[in-house]
PDB file of C-alpha atoms and ligand atoms in Angstrom:
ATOM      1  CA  UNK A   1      -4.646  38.152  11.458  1.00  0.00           C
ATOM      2  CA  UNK A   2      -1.897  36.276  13.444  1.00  0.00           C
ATOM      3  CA  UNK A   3       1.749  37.646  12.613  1.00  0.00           C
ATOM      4  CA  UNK A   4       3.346  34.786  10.425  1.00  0.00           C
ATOM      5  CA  UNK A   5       7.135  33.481  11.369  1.00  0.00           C
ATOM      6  CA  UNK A   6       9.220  35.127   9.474  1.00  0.00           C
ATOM      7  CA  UNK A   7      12.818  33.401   7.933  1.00  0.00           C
ATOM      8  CA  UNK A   8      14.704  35.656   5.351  1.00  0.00           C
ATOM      9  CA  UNK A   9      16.253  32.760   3.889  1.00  0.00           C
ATOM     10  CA  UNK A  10      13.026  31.068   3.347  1.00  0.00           C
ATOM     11  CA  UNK A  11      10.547  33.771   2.211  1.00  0.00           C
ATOM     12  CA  UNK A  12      11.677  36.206   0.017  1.00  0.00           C
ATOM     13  CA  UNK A  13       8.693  38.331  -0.614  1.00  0.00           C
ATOM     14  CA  UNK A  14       6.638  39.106   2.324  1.00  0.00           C
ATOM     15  CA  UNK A  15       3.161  41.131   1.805  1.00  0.00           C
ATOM     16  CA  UNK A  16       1.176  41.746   5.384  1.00  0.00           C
ATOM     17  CA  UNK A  17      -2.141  43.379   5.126  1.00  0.00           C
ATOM     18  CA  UNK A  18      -0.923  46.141   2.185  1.00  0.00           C
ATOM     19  CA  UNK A  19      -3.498  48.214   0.977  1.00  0.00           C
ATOM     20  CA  UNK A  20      -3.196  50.918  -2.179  1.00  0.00           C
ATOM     21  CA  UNK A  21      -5.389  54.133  -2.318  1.00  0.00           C
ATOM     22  CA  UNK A  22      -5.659  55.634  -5.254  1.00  0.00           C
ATOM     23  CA  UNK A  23      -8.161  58.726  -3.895  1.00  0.00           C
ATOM     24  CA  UNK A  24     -11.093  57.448  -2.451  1.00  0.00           C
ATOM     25  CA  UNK A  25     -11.098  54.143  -4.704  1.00  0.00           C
ATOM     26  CA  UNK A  26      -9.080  51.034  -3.308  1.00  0.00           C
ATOM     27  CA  UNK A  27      -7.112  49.572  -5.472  1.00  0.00           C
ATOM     28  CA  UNK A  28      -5.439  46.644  -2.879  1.00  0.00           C
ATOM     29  CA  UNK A  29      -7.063  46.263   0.230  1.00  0.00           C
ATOM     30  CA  UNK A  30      -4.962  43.970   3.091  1.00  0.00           C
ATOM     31  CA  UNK A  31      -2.775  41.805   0.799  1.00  0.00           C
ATOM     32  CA  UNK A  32      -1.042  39.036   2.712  1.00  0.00           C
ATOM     33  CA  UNK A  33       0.555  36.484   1.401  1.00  0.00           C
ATOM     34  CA  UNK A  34       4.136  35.228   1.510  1.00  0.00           C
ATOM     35  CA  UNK A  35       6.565  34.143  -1.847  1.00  0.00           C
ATOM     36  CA  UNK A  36       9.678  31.672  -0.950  1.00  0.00           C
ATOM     37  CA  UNK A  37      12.644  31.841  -2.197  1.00  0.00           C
ATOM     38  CA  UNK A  38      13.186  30.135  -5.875  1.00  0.00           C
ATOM     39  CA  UNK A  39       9.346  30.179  -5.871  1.00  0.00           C
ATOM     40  CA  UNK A  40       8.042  29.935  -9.460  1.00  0.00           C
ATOM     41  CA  UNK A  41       4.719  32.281  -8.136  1.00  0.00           C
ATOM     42  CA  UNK A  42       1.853  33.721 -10.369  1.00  0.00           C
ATOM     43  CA  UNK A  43      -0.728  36.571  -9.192  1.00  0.00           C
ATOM     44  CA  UNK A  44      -3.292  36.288 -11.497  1.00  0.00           C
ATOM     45  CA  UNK A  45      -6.846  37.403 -11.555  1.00  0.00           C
ATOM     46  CA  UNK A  46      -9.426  39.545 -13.942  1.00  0.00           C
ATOM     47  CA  UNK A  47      -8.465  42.959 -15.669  1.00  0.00           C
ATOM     48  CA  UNK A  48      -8.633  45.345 -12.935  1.00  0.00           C
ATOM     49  CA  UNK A  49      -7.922  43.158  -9.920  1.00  0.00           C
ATOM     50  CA  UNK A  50      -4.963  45.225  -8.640  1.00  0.00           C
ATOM     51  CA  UNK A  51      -2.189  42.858 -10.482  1.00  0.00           C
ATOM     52  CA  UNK A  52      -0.105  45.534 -11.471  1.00  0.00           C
ATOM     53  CA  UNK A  53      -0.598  47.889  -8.881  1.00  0.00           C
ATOM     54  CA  UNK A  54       0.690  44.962  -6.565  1.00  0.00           C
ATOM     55  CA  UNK A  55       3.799  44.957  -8.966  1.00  0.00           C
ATOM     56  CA  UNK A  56       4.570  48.523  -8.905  1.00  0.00           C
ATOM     57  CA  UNK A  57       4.666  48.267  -5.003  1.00  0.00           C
ATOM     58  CA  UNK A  58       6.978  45.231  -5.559  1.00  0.00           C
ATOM     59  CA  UNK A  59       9.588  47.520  -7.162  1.00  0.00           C
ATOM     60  CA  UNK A  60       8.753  50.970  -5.251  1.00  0.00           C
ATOM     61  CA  UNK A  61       7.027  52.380  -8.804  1.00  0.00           C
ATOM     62  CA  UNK A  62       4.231  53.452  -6.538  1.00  0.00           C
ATOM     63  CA  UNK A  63       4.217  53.571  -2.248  1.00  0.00           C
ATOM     64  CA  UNK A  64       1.903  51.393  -0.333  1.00  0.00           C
ATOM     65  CA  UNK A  65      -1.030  53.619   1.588  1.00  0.00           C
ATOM     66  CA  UNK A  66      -1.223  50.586   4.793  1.00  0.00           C
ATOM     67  CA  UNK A  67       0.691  47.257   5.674  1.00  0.00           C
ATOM     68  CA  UNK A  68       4.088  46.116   5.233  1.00  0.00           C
ATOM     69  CA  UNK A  69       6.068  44.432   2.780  1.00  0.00           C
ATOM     70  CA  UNK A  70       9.624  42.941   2.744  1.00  0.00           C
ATOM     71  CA  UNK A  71      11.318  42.366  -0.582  1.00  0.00           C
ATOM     72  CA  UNK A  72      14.954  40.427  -0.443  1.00  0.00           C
ATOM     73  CA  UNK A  73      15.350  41.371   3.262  1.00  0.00           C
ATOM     74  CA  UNK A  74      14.026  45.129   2.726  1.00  0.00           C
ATOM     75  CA  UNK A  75      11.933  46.453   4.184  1.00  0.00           C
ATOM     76  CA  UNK A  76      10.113  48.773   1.479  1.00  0.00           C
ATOM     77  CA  UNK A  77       7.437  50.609   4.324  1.00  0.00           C
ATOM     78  CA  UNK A  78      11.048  51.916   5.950  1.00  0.00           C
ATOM     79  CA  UNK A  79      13.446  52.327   2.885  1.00  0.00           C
ATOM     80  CA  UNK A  80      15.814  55.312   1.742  1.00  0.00           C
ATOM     81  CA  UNK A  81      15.474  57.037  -1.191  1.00  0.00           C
ATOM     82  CA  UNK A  82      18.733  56.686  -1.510  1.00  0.00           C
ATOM     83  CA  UNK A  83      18.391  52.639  -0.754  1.00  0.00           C
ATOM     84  CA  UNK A  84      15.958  52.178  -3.834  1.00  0.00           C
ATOM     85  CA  UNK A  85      18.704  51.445  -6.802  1.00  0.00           C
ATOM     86  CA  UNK A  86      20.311  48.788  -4.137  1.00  0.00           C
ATOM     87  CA  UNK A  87      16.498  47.684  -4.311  1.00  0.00           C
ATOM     88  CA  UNK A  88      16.284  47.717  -8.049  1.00  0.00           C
ATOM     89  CA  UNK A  89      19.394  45.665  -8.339  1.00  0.00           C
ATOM     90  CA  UNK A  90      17.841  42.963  -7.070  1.00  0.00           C
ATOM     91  CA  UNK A  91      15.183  42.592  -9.269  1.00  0.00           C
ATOM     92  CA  UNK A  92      15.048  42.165 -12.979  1.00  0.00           C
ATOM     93  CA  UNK A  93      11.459  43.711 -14.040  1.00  0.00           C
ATOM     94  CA  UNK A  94       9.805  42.568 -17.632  1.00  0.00           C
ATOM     95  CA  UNK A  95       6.512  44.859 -18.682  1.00  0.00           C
ATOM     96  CA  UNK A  96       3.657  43.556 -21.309  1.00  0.00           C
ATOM     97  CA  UNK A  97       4.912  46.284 -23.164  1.00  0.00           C
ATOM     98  CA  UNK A  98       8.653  45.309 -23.451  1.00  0.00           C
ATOM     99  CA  UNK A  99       9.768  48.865 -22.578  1.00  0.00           C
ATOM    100  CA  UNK A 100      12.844  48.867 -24.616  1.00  0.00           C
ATOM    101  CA  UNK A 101      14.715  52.320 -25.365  1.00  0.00           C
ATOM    102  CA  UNK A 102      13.836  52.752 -29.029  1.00  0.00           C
ATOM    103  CA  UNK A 103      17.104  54.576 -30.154  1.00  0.00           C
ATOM    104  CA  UNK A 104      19.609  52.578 -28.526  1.00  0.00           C
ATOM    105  CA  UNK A 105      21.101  49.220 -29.935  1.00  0.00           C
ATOM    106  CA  UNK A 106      19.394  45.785 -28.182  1.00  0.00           C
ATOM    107  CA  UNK A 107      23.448  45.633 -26.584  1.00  0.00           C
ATOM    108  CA  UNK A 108      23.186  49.306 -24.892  1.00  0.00           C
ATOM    109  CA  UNK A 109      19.414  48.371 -24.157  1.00  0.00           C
ATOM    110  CA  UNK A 110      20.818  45.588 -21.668  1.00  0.00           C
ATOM    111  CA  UNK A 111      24.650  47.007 -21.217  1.00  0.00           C
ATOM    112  CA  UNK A 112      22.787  50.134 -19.301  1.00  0.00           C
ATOM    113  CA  UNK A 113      21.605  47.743 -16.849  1.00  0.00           C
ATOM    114  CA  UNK A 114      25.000  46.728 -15.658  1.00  0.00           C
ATOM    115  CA  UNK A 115      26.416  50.040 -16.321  1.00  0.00           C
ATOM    116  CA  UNK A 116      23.968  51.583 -13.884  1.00  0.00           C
ATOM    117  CA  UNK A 117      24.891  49.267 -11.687  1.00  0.00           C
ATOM    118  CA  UNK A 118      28.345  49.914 -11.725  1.00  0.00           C
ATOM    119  CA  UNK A 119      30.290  47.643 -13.542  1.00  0.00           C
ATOM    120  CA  UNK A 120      33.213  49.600 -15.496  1.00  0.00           C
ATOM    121  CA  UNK A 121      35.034  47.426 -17.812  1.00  0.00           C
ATOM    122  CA  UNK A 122      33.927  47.036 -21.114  1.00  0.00           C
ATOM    123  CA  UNK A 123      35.091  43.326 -21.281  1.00  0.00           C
ATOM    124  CA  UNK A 124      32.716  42.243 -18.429  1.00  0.00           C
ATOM    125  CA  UNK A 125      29.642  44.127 -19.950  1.00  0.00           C
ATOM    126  CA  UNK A 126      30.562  42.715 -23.374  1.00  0.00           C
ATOM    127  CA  UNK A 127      30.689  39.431 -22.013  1.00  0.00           C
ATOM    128  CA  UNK A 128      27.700  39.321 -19.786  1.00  0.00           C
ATOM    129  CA  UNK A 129      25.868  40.962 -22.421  1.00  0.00           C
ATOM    130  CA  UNK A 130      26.665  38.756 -25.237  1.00  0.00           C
ATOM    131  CA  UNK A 131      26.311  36.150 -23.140  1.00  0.00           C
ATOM    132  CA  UNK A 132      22.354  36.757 -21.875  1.00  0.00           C
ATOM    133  CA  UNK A 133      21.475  37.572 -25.979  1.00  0.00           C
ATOM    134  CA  UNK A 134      23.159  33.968 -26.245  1.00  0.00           C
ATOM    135  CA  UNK A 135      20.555  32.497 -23.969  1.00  0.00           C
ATOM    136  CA  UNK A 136      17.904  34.257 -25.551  1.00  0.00           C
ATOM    137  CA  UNK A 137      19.034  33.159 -29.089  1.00  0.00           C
ATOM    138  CA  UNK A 138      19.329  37.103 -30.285  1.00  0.00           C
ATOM    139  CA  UNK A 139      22.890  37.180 -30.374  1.00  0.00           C
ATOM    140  CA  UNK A 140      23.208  38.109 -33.889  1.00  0.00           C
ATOM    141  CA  UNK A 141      20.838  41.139 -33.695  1.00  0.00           C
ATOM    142  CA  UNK A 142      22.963  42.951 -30.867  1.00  0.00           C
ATOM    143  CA  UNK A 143      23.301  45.948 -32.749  1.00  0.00           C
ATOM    144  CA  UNK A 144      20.102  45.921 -34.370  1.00  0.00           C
ATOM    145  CA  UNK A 145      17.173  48.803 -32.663  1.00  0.00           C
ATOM    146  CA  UNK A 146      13.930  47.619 -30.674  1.00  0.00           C
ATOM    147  CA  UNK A 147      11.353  48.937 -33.511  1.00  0.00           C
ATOM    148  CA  UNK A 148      13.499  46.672 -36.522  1.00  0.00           C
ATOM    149  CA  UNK A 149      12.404  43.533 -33.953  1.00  0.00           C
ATOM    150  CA  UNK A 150       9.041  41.717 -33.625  1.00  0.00           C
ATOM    151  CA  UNK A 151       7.413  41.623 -30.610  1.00  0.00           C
ATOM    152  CA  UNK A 152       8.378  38.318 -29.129  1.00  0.00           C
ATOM    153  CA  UNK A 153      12.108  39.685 -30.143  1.00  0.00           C
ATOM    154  CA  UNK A 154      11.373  42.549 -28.282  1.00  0.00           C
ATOM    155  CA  UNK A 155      10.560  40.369 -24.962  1.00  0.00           C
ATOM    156  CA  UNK A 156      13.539  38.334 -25.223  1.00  0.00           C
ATOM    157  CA  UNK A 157      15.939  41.130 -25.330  1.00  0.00           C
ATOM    158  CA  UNK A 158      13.400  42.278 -22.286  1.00  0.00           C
ATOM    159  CA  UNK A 159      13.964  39.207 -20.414  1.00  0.00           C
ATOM    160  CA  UNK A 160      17.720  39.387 -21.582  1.00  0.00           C
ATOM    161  CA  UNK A 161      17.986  42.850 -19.851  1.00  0.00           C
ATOM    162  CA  UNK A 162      16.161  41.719 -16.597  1.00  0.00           C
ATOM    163  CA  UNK A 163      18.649  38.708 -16.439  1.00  0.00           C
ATOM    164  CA  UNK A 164      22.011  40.349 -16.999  1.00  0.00           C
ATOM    165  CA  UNK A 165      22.264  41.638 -13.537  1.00  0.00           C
ATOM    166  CA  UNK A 166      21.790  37.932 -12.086  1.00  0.00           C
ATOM    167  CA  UNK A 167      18.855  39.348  -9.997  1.00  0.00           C
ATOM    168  CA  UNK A 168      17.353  37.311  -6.688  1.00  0.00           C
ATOM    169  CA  UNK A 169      13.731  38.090  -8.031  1.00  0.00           C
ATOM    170  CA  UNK A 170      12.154  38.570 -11.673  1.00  0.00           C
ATOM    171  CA  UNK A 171       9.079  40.168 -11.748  1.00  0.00           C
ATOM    172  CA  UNK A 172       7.182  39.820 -14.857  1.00  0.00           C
ATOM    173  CA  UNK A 173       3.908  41.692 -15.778  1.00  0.00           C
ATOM    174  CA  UNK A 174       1.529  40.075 -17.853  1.00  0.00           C
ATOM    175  CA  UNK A 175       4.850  39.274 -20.001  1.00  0.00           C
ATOM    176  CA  UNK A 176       2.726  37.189 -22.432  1.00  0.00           C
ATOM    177  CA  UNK A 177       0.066  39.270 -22.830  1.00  0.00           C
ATOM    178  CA  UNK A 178       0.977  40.997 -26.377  1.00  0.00           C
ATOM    179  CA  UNK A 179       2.515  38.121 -27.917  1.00  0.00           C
ATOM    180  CA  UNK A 180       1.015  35.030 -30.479  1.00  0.00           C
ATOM    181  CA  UNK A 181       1.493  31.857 -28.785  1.00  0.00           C
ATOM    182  CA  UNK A 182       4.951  30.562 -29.873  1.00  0.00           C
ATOM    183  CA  UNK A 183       6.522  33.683 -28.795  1.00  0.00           C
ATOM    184  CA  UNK A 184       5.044  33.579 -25.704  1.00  0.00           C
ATOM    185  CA  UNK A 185       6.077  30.006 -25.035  1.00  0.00           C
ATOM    186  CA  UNK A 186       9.693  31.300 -25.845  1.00  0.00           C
ATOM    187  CA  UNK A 187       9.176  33.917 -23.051  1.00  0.00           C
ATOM    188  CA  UNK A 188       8.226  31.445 -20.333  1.00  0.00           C
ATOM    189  CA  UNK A 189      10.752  28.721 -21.606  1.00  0.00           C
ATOM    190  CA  UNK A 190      13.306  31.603 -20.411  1.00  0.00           C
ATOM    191  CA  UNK A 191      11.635  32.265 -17.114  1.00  0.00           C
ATOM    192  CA  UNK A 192      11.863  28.928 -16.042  1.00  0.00           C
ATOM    193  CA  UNK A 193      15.428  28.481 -17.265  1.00  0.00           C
ATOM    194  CA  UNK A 194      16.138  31.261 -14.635  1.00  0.00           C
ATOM    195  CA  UNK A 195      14.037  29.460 -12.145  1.00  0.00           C
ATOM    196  CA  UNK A 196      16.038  26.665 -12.624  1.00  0.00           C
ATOM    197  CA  UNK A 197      19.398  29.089 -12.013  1.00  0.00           C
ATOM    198  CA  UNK A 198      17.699  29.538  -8.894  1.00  0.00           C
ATOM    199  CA  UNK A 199      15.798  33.214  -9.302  1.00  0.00           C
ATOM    200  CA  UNK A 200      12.793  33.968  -7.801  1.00  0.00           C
ATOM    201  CA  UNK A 201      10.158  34.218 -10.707  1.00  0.00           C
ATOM    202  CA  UNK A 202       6.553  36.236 -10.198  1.00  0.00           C
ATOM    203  CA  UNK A 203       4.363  36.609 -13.034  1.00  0.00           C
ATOM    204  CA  UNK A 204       1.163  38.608 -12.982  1.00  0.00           C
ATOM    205  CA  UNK A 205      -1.212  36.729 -15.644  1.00  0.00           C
ATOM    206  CA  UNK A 206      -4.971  36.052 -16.434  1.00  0.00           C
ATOM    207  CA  UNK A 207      -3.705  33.821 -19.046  1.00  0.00           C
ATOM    208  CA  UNK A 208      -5.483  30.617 -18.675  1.00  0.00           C
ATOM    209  CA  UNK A 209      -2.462  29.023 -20.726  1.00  0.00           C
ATOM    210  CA  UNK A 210       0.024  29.787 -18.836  1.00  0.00           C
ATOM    211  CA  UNK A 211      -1.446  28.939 -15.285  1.00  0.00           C
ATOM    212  CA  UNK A 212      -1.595  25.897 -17.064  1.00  0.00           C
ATOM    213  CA  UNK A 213       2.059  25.673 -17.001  1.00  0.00           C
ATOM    214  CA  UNK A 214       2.005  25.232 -13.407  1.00  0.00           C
ATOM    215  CA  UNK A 215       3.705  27.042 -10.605  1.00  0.00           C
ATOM    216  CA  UNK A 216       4.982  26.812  -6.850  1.00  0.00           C
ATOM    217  CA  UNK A 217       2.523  29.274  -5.123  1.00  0.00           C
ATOM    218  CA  UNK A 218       0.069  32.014  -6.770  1.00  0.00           C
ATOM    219  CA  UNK A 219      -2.553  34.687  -5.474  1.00  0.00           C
ATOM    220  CA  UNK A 220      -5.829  35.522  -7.575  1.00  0.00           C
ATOM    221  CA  UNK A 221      -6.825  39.007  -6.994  1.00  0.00           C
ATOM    222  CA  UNK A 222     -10.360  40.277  -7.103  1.00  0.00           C
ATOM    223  CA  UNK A 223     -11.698  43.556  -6.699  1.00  0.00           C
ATOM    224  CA  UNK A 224      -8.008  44.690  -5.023  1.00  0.00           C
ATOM    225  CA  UNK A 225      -8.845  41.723  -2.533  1.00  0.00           C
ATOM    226  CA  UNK A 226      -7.127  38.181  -2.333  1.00  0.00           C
ATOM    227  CA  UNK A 227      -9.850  35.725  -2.596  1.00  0.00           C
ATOM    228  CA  UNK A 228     -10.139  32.048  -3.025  1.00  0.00           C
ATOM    229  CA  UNK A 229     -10.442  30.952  -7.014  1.00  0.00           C
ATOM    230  CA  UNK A 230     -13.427  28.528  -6.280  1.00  0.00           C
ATOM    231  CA  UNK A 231     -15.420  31.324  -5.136  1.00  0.00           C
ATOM    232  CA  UNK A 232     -15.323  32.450  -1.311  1.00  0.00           C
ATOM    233  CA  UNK A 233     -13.251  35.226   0.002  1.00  0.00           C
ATOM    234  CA  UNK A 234     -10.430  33.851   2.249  1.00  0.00           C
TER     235      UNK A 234
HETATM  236  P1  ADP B   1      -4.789  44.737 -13.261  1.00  0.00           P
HETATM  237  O1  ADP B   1      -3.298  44.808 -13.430  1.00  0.00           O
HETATM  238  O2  ADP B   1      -5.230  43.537 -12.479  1.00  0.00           O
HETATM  239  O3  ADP B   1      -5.527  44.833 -14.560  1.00  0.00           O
HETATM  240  P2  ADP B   1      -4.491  47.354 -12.055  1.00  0.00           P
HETATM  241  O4  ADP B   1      -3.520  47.120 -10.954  1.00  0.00           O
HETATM  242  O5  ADP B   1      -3.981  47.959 -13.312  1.00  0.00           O
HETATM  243  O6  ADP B   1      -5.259  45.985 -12.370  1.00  0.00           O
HETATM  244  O7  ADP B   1      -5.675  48.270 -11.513  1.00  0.00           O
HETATM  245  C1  ADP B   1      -6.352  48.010 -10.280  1.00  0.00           C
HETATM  246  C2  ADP B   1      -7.292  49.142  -9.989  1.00  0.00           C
HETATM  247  O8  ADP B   1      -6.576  50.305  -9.622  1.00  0.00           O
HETATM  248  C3  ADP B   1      -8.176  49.529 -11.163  1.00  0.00           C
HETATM  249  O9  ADP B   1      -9.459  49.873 -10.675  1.00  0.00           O
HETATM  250  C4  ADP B   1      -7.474  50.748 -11.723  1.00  0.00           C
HETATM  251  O10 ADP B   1      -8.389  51.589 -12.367  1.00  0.00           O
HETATM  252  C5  ADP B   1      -6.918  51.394 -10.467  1.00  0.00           C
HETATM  253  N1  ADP B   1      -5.688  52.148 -10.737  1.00  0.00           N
HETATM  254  C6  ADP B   1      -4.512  51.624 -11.143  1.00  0.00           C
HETATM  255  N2  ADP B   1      -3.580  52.592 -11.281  1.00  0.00           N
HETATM  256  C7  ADP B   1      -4.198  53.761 -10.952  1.00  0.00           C
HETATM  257  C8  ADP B   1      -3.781  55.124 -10.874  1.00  0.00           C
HETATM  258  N3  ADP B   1      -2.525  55.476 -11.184  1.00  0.00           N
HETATM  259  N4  ADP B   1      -4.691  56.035 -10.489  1.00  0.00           N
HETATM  260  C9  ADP B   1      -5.950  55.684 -10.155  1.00  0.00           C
HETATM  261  N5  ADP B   1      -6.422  54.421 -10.203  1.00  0.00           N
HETATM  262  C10 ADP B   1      -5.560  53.458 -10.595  1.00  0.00           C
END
């Protein structure tokens, strides 16, 4: 395939012919596909497509085994170990599965994020932590723990904590997928609010609903391979 242009201020997410072994069994075979910048972008596709695979390579949870890909002007084929948190900081990451730490209070759940990232006062954390559970209308459980919530709770203090660090990208796995319908049109409600603040947004999602919603680019996934919805591979 022909080598597109390539303008960081344009495209934010780059994917060129990645592939992901797992063993002998392919999990993504020559991804290529470009996301711009303030895209609102879904990869969707069946149960076992390679969705979340393709996320985990997104935020280095797993390497790619061929191809290139360029995240927010890195290159992740050529990174540092000790470049990876600088990576991290750029994206805010929400799971199906919320991944809250059960024994700390929703506030340290999302105050860790900026204190990782190495913001010292305890004004500005208090503020910009107050100030997310604001937007996601949980300000009055701040001290309450993840298992007390309900699940759609649980996701907005997730999507909370992936917004407090102002990140260029949100990636958001199947963020819907555990939650009854109102709750999940809370969750999406938020994601486009941070589209609008001018975030990058990528959801992985075989929700029919949601892809409903509408969105600025998307990829389906097959078999680990990009293919065309209405039936041929591209
Ligand atoms: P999706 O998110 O679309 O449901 P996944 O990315 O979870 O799909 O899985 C894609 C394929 O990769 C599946 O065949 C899955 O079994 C395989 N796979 C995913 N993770 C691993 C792993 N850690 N080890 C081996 N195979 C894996």
């Amino acid at each position: 395939m022909r080598k597109m242009l390539f303008d960081p201020d344009q495209i934010i997410i780059r994917m060129y012919e990645v592939s992901k072994h797992y063993g002998d069994s392919d999990a993504l075979v020559n991804i290529t596909f470009d996301v711009h910048r303030n895209a609102f972008f879904f990869i969707s596709g069946p149960s076992g497509a390679g969705k979340s695979t393709l996320m985990k390579l997104l935020y280095l949870g797993e390497h790619m085994s061929g191809g290139y890909a360029i995240v927010d002007g890195m290159n992740l084929s050529r990174i540092k170990r000790s470049q990876v948190p600088m990576l991290r900081r750029r994206l805010g990451i929400i799971f199906q599965d919320y991944r809250l730490i059960p024994g700390r209070s929703v506030f340290d759940n999302i105050g860790l994020v900026l204190e990782v990232a190495g913001v010292r006062s305890r004004k500005v954390i208090r503020d910009r932590v107050m100030n997310v559970l604001e937007r996601v209308g949980l300000a009055d459980r701040h001290d309450a723990f993840p298992p007390t919530l309900s699940g759609g709770e649980q996701q907005r203090v997730a999507v909370a904590r992936a917004m407090v660090g102002k990140p260029s990208i949100i990636l958001a796995d199947e963020p819907t997928a555990s939650l009854d319908p109102e709750a999940a049109e809370m969750i999406f409600d938020l994601l486009v609010s941070a589209h609008a603040e001018g975030a990058t947004i990528v959801i992985t999602t075989h929700d029919r609903y949601l892809l409903s919603k509408g969105c600025t680019g998307i990829v389906y996934l097959k078999d680990g391979r990009c293919v065309n919805p209405y039936g041929d591979r591209q």
